[in-house]
PDB file of C-alpha atoms in Angstrom:
ATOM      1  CA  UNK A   1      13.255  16.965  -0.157  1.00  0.00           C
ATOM      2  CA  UNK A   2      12.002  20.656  -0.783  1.00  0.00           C
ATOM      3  CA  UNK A   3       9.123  20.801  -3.787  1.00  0.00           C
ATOM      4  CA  UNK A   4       8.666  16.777  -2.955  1.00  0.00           C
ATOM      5  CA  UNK A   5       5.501  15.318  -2.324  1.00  0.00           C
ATOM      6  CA  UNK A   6       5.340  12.286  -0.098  1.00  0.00           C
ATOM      7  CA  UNK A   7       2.005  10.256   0.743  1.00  0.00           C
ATOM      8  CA  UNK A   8       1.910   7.756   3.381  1.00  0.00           C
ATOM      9  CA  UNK A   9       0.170   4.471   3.607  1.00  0.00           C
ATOM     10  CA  UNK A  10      -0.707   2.496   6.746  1.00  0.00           C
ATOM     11  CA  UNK A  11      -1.305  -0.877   6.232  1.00  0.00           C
ATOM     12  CA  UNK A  12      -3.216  -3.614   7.985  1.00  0.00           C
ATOM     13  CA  UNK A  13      -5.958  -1.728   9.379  1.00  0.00           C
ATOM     14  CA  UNK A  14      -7.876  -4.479  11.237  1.00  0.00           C
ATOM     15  CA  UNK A  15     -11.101  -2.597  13.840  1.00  0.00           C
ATOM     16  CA  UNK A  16     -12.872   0.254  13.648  1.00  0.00           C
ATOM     17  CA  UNK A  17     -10.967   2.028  16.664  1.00  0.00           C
ATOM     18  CA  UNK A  18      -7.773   1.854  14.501  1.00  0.00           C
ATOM     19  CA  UNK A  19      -9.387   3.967  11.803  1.00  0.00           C
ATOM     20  CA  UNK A  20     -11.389   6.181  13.767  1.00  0.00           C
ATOM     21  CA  UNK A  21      -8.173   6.524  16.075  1.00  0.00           C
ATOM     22  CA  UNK A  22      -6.008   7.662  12.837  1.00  0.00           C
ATOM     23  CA  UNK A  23      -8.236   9.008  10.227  1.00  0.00           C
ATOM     24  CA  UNK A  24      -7.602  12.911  11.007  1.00  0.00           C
ATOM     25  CA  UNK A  25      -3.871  12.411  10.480  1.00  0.00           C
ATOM     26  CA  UNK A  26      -1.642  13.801   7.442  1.00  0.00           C
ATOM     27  CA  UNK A  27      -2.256   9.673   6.068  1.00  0.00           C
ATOM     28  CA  UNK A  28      -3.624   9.744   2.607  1.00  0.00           C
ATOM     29  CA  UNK A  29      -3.896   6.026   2.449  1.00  0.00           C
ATOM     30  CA  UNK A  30      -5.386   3.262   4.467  1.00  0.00           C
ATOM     31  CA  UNK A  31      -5.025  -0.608   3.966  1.00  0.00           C
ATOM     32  CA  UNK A  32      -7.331  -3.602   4.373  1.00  0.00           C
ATOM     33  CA  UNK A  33      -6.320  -7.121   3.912  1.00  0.00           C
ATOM     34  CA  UNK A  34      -8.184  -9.356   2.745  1.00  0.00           C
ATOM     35  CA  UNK A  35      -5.252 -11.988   1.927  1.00  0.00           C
ATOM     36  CA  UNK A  36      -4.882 -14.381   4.873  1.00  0.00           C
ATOM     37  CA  UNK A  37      -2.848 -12.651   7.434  1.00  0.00           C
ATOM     38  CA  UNK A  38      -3.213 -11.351  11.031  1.00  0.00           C
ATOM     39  CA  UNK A  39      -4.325  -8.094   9.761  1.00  0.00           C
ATOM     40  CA  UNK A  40      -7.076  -9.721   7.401  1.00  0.00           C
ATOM     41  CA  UNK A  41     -10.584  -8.628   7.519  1.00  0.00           C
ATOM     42  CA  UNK A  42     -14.086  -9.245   6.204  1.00  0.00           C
ATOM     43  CA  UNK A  43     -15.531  -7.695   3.135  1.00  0.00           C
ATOM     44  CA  UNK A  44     -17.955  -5.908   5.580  1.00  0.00           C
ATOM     45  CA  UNK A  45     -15.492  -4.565   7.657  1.00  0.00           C
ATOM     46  CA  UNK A  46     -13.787  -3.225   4.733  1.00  0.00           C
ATOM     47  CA  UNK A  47     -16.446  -1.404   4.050  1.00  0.00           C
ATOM     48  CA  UNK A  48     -17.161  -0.084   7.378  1.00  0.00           C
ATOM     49  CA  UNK A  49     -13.029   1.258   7.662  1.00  0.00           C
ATOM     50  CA  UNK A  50     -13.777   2.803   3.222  1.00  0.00           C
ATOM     51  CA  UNK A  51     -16.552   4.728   4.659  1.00  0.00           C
ATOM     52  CA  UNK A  52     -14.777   6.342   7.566  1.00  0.00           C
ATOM     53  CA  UNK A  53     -11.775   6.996   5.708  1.00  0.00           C
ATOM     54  CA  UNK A  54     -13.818   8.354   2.521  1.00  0.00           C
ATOM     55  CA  UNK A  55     -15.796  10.930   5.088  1.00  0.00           C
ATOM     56  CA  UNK A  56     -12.396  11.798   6.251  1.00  0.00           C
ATOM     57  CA  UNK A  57     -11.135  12.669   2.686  1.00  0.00           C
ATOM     58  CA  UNK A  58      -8.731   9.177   2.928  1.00  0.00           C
ATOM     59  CA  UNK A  59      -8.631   7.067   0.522  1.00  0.00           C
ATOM     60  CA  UNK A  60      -8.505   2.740   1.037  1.00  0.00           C
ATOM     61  CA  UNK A  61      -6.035  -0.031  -0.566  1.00  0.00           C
ATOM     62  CA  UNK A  62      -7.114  -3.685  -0.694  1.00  0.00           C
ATOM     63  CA  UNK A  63      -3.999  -5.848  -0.448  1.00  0.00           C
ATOM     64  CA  UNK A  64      -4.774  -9.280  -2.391  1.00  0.00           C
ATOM     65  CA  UNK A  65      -2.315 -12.509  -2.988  1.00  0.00           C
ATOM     66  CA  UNK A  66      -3.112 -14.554  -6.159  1.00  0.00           C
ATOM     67  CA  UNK A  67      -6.866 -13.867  -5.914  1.00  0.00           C
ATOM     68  CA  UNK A  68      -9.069 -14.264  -9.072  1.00  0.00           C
ATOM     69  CA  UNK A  69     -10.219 -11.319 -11.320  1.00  0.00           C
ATOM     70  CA  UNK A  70     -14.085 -11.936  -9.994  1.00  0.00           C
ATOM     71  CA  UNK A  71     -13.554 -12.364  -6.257  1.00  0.00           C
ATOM     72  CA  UNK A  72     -11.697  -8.588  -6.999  1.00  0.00           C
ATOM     73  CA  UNK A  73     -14.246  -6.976  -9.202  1.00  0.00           C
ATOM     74  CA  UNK A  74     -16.795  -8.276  -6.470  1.00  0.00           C
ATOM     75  CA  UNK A  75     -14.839  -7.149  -3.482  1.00  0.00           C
ATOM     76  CA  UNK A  76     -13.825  -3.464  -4.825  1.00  0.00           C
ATOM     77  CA  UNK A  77     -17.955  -3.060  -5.661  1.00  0.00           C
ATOM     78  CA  UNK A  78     -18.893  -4.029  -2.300  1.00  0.00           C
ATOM     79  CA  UNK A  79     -16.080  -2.157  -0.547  1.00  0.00           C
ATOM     80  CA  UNK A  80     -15.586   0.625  -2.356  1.00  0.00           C
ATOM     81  CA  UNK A  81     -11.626   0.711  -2.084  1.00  0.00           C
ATOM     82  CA  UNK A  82      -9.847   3.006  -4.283  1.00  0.00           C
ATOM     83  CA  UNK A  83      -7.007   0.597  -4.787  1.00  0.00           C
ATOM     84  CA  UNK A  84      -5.974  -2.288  -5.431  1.00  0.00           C
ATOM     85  CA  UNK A  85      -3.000  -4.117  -4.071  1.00  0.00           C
ATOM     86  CA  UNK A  86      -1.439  -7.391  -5.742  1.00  0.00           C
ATOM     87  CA  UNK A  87       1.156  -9.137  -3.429  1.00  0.00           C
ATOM     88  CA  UNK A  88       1.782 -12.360  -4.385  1.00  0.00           C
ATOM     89  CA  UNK A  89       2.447 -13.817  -8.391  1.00  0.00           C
ATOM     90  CA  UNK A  90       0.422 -12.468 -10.933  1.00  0.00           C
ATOM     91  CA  UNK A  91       1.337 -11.989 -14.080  1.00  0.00           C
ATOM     92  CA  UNK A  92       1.552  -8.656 -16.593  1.00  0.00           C
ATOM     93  CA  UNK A  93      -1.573 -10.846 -17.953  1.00  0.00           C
ATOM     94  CA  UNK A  94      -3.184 -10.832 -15.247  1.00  0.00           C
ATOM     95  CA  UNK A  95      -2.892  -7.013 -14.219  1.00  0.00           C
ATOM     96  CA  UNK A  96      -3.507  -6.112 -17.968  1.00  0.00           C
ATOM     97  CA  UNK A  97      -6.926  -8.615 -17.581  1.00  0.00           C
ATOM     98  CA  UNK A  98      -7.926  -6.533 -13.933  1.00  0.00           C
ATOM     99  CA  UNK A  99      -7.330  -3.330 -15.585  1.00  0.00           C
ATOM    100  CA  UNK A 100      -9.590  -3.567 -18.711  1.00  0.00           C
ATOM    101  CA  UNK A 101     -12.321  -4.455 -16.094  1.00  0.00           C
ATOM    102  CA  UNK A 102     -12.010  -2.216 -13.969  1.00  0.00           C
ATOM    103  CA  UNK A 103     -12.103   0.378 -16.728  1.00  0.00           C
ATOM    104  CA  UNK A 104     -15.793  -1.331 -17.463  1.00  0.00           C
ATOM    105  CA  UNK A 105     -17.316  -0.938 -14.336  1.00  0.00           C
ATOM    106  CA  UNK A 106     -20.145   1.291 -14.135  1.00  0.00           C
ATOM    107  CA  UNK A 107     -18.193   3.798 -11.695  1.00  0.00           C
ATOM    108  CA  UNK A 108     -17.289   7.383 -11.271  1.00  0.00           C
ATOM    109  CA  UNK A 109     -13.874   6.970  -9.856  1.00  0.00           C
ATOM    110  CA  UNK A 110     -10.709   4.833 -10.991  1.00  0.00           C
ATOM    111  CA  UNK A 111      -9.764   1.808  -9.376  1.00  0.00           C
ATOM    112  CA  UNK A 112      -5.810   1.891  -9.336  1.00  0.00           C
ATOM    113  CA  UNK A 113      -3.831  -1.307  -9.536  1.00  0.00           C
ATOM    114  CA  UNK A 114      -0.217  -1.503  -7.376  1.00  0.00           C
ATOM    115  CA  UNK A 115       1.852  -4.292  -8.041  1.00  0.00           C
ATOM    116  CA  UNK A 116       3.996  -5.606  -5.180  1.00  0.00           C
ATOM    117  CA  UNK A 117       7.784  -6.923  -5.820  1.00  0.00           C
ATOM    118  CA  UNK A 118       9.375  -8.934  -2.885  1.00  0.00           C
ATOM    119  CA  UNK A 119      13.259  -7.363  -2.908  1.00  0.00           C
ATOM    120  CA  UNK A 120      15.922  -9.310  -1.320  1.00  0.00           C
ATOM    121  CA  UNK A 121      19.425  -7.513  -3.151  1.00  0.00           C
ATOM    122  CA  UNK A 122      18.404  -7.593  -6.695  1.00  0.00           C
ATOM    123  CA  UNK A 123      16.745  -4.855  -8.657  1.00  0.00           C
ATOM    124  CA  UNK A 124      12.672  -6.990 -10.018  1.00  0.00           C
ATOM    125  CA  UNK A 125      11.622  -6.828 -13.544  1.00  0.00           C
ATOM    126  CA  UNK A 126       9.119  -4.747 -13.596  1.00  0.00           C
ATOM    127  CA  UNK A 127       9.595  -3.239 -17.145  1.00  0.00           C
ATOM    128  CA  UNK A 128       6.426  -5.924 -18.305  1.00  0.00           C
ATOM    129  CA  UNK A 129       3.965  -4.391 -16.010  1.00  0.00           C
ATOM    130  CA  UNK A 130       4.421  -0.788 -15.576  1.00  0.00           C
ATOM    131  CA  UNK A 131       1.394  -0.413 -18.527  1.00  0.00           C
ATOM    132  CA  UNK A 132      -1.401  -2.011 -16.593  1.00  0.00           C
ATOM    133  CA  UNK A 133      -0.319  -0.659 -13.086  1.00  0.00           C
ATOM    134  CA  UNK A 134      -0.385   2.752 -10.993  1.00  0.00           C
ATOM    135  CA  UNK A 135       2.572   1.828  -9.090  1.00  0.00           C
ATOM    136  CA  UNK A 136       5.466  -0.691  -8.463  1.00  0.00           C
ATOM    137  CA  UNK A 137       6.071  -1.125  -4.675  1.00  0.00           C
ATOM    138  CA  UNK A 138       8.907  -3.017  -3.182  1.00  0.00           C
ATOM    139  CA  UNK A 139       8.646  -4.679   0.032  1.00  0.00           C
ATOM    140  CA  UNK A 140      11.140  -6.936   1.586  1.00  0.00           C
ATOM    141  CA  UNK A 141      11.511 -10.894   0.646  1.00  0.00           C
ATOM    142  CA  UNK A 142      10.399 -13.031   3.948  1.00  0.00           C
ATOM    143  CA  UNK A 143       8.837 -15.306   5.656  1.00  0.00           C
ATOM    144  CA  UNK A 144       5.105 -13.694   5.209  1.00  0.00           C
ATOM    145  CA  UNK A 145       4.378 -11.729   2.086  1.00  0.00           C
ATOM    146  CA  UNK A 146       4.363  -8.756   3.748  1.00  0.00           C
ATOM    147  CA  UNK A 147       4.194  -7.059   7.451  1.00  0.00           C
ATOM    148  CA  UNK A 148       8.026  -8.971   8.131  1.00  0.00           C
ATOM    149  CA  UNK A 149       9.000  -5.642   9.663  1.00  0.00           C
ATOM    150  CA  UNK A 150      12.506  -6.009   8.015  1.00  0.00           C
ATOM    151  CA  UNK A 151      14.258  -3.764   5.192  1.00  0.00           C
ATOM    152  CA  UNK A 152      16.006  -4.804   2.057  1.00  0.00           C
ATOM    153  CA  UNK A 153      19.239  -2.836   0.479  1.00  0.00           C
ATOM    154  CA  UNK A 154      17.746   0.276  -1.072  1.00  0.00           C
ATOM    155  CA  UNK A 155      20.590   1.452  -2.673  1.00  0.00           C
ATOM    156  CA  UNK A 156      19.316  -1.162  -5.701  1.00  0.00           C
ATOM    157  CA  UNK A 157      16.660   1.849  -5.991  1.00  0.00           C
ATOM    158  CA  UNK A 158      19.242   3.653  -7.791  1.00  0.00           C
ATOM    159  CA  UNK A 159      18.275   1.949 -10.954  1.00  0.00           C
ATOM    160  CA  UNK A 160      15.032   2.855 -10.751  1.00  0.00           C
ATOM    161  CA  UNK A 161      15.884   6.372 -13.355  1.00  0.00           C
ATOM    162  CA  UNK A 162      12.656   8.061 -12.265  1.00  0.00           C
ATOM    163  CA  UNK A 163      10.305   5.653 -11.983  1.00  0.00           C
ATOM    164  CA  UNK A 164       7.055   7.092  -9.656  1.00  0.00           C
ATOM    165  CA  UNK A 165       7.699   4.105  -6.628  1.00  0.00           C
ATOM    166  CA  UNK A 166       5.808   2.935  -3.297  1.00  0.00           C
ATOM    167  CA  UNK A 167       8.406   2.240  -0.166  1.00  0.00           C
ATOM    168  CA  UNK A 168       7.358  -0.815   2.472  1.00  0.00           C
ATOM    169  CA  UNK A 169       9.085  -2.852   4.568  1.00  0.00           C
ATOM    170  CA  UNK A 170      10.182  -2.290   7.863  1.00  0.00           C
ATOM    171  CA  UNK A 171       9.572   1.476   8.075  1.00  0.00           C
ATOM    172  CA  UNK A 172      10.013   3.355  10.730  1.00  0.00           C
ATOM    173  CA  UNK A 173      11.059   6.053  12.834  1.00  0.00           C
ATOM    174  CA  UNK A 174      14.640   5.036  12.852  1.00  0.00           C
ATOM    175  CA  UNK A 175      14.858   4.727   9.139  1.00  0.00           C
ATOM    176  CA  UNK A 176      12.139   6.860   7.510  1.00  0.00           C
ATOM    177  CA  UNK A 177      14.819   9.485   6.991  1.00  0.00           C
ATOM    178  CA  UNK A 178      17.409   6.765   5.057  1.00  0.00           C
ATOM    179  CA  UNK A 179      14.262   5.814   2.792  1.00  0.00           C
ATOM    180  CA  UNK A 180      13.413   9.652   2.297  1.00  0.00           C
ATOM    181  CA  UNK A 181      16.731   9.905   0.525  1.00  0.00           C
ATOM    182  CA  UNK A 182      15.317   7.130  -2.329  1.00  0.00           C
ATOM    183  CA  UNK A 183      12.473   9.965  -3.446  1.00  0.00           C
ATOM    184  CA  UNK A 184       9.656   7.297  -2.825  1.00  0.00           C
ATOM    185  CA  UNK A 185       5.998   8.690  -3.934  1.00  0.00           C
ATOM    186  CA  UNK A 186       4.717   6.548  -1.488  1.00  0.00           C
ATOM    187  CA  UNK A 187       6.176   5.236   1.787  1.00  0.00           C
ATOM    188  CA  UNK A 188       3.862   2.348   3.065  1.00  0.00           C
ATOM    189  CA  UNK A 189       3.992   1.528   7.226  1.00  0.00           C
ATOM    190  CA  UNK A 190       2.565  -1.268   9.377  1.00  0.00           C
ATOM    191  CA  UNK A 191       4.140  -3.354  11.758  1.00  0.00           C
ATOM    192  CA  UNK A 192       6.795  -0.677  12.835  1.00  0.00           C
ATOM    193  CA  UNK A 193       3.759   1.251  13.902  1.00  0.00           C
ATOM    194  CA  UNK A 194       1.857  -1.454  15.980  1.00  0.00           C
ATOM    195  CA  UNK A 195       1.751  -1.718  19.518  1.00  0.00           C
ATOM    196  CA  UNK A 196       0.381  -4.984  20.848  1.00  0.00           C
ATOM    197  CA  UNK A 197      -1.593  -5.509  17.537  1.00  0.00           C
ATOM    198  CA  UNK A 198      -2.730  -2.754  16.824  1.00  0.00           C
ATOM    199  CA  UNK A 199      -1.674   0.620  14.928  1.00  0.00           C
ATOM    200  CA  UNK A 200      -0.190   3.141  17.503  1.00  0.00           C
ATOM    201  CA  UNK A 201      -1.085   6.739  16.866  1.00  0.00           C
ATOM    202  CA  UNK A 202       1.715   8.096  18.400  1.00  0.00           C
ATOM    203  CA  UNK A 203       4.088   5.681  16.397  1.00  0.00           C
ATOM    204  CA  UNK A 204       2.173   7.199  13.198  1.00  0.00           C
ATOM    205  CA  UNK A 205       2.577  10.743  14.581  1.00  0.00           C
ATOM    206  CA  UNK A 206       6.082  10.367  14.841  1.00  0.00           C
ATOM    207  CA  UNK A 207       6.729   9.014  11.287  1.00  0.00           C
ATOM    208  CA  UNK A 208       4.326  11.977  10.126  1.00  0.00           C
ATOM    209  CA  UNK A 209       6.360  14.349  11.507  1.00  0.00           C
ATOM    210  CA  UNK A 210       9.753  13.203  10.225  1.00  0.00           C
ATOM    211  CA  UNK A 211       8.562  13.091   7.039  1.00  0.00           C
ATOM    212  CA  UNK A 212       7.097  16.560   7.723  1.00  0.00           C
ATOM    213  CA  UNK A 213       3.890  17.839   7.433  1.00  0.00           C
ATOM    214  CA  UNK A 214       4.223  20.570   4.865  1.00  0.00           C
ATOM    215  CA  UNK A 215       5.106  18.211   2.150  1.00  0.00           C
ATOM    216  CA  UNK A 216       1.455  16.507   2.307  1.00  0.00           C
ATOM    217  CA  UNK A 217      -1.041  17.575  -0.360  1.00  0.00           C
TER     218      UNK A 217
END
């Protein structure tokens, strides 16, 4: 992994004590949301857990299933997330349609769009989208849409040539050195790292420091 650069994500951030707890670790990304889940939260919540990670120098992902183009637009201007996170069907269309707007809002930053691929043990098509997106990520086909806690077989990464690639689905401490193999950009955590509902610092630590801190921009 020497010369690699690995950012980590922790999903499902859900109270202020979770971000304030976790904001001063090597995590570059936090996630809110605001699909209905366990983890979901309020727009104004959101905002609170953007602010604290944006004083921390962290950066916020809102994770979205099938919502409309407006209730997005509205939601990243009131938030102020720095990403955007589509988990459930949309189209090519529909990311192309997202990404000419958010290129017209009246902002000084870019709003990134990652499109999420439920993997059981087939490689997705994602040739259709990689124009309108940041990222592909590939989480593991369940029950939920995300936050199963279960892995799919990564070896289909293989096919994947150099694509730039998030990691999610049942990460943890037992397997984040397995993934590390798959040179994801991104690995993406959350309920591997929860303890009674909530994120676990020490959980987090432990995946930071397998992954290894001097890798971290």
């Amino acid at each position: 992994m020497e010369g690699k650069v690995i950012k980590l994500k922790v999903c499902g951030i859900r109270s202020i004590e979770e971000i304030e707890e976790l904001k001063s670790l090597d995590i570059d990304y936090f996630g809110c949301i605001f699909a209905k889940s366990p983890r979901q939260v309020s727009v104004e919540l959101a905002r609170e857990i953007t602010e604290i990670a944006h004083k921390a120098g962290k950066k916020t992902v809102g994770v979205f299933v099938n919502e409309s183009v407006e209730n997005i637009l509205e939601i990243v201007a009131k938030t102020g997330i720095d990403c955007v996170q589509l988990h459930g069907s949309e189209t090519p269309e529909y990311c192309l349609e997202l990404s000419k707007k958010f290129d017209k809002m009246n902002s000084d930053r870019k709003i990134n769009i990652w499109k999420v691929f439920l993997v059981n043990d087939e490689f997705p098509n994602i040739e259709d989208y990689l124009g309108y997106i940041e990222y592909p990520l590939f989480d593991a086909k369940g029950e939920n849409r995300g936050g199963n806690g279960i892995t799919f077989d990564w070896n289909i990464l293989k096919d994947l040539k150099g694509q730039k690639f998030i990691l999610a689905g049942g990460l943890s401490k037992e397997n984040i050195a397995n993934a590390l193999e798959y040179s994801p950009t991104i690995l993406d955590v959350n309920s591997r790292v929860e303890v009674e509902d909530r994120k676990n610092k020490g959980l987090v630590e432990e995946i930071i420091n397998l992954i290894g801190g001097d890798i971290f921009e």
